[in-house]
Amino acid sequence: VPYFDASGKITSASGYYNTDYGKITANWEKVDNRYIYSVSAPLEIECEFEFRKMKVLNENSKNGNYCFELIEE
């Protein structure tokens, strides 16, 4: 579950985690009143996403790359 900065002082963040199957990377960026959340994971890893208090406006996924456009509810 990603946590976004409600104060608006932090407008982007990124990170990664090394697994036995390869690297998982995640990043988000605030653009106007929307958030763009992207994750890349090895195909051997099953991903599930939960966005609390957020509405998904757009979702794309292909070959272990996931991208979500979100807005606060």
Short mmCIF file of C-alpha atoms in Angstrom, two decimals:
data_model
loop_
_atom_site.label_atom_id
_atom_site.label_comp_id
_atom_site.label_asym_id
_atom_site.label_seq_id
_atom_site.Cartn_x
_atom_site.Cartn_y
_atom_site.Cartn_z
CA VAL A 1 0.00 0.00 0.00
CA PRO A 2 1.66 3.25 -1.05
CA TYR A 3 1.42 6.22 1.29
CA PHE A 4 1.38 9.65 -0.29
CA ASP A 5 2.35 12.87 1.50
CA ALA A 6 -0.89 14.58 2.51
CA SER A 7 0.95 17.84 3.32
CA GLY A 8 2.01 18.23 -0.31
CA LYS A 9 5.65 18.89 0.63
CA ILE A 10 6.87 15.65 -0.95
CA THR A 11 5.81 15.41 -4.60
CA SER A 12 7.62 12.22 -5.61
CA ALA A 13 9.41 9.18 -4.21
CA SER A 14 11.07 6.03 -5.51
CA GLY A 15 12.68 2.90 -4.18
CA TYR A 16 13.57 -0.68 -4.88
CA TYR A 17 13.86 -4.09 -3.26
CA ASN A 18 16.14 -6.90 -4.42
CA THR A 19 14.52 -10.35 -4.41
CA ASP A 20 15.80 -13.80 -5.38
CA TYR A 21 13.96 -13.30 -8.71
CA GLY A 22 15.28 -9.81 -9.43
CA LYS A 23 14.65 -6.19 -8.49
CA ILE A 24 11.23 -4.68 -7.70
CA THR A 25 11.10 -0.93 -8.27
CA ALA A 26 8.34 1.47 -7.26
CA ASN A 27 7.88 5.20 -7.70
CA TRP A 28 5.17 7.79 -7.51
CA GLU A 29 4.83 11.39 -8.58
CA LYS A 30 2.16 13.99 -7.89
CA VAL A 31 1.02 15.77 -11.05
CA ASP A 32 -1.57 18.49 -10.40
CA ASN A 33 -4.25 16.72 -8.30
CA ARG A 34 -3.33 13.21 -9.54
CA TYR A 35 -0.74 10.64 -8.55
CA ILE A 36 1.15 8.47 -11.04
CA TYR A 37 2.24 5.21 -9.35
CA SER A 38 4.52 2.80 -11.23
CA VAL A 39 5.90 -0.61 -10.27
CA SER A 40 8.19 -2.96 -12.14
CA ALA A 41 8.61 -6.54 -10.92
CA PRO A 42 10.04 -9.80 -12.26
CA LEU A 43 7.41 -11.92 -14.01
CA GLU A 44 7.85 -14.69 -11.40
CA ILE A 45 6.40 -12.40 -8.72
CA GLU A 46 2.63 -12.04 -8.41
CA CYS A 47 1.60 -8.46 -7.65
CA GLU A 48 -1.55 -7.18 -5.96
CA PHE A 49 -2.30 -3.51 -5.39
CA GLU A 50 -4.51 -1.79 -2.84
CA PHE A 51 -5.06 1.96 -2.92
CA ARG A 52 -6.83 3.16 0.23
CA LYS A 53 -8.80 6.38 -0.09
CA MET A 54 -7.77 6.61 -3.75
CA LYS A 55 -9.75 6.18 -6.95
CA VAL A 56 -8.03 4.51 -9.90
CA LEU A 57 -8.54 6.67 -13.02
CA ASN A 58 -6.37 4.62 -15.35
CA GLU A 59 -4.47 1.33 -15.08
CA ASN A 60 -1.94 -0.28 -17.44
CA SER A 61 0.09 -3.45 -17.03
CA LYS A 62 2.37 -5.39 -19.34
CA ASN A 63 5.28 -7.76 -18.80
CA GLY A 64 5.69 -7.01 -15.08
CA ASN A 65 5.31 -3.23 -15.48
CA TYR A 66 2.32 -1.61 -13.79
CA CYS A 67 1.20 2.01 -13.97
CA PHE A 68 -1.73 3.61 -12.17
CA GLU A 69 -3.20 7.09 -12.36
CA LEU A 70 -4.89 7.87 -9.04
CA ILE A 71 -6.89 10.65 -7.41
CA GLU A 72 -7.84 11.12 -3.77
CA GLU A 73 -11.45 10.28 -2.95
#
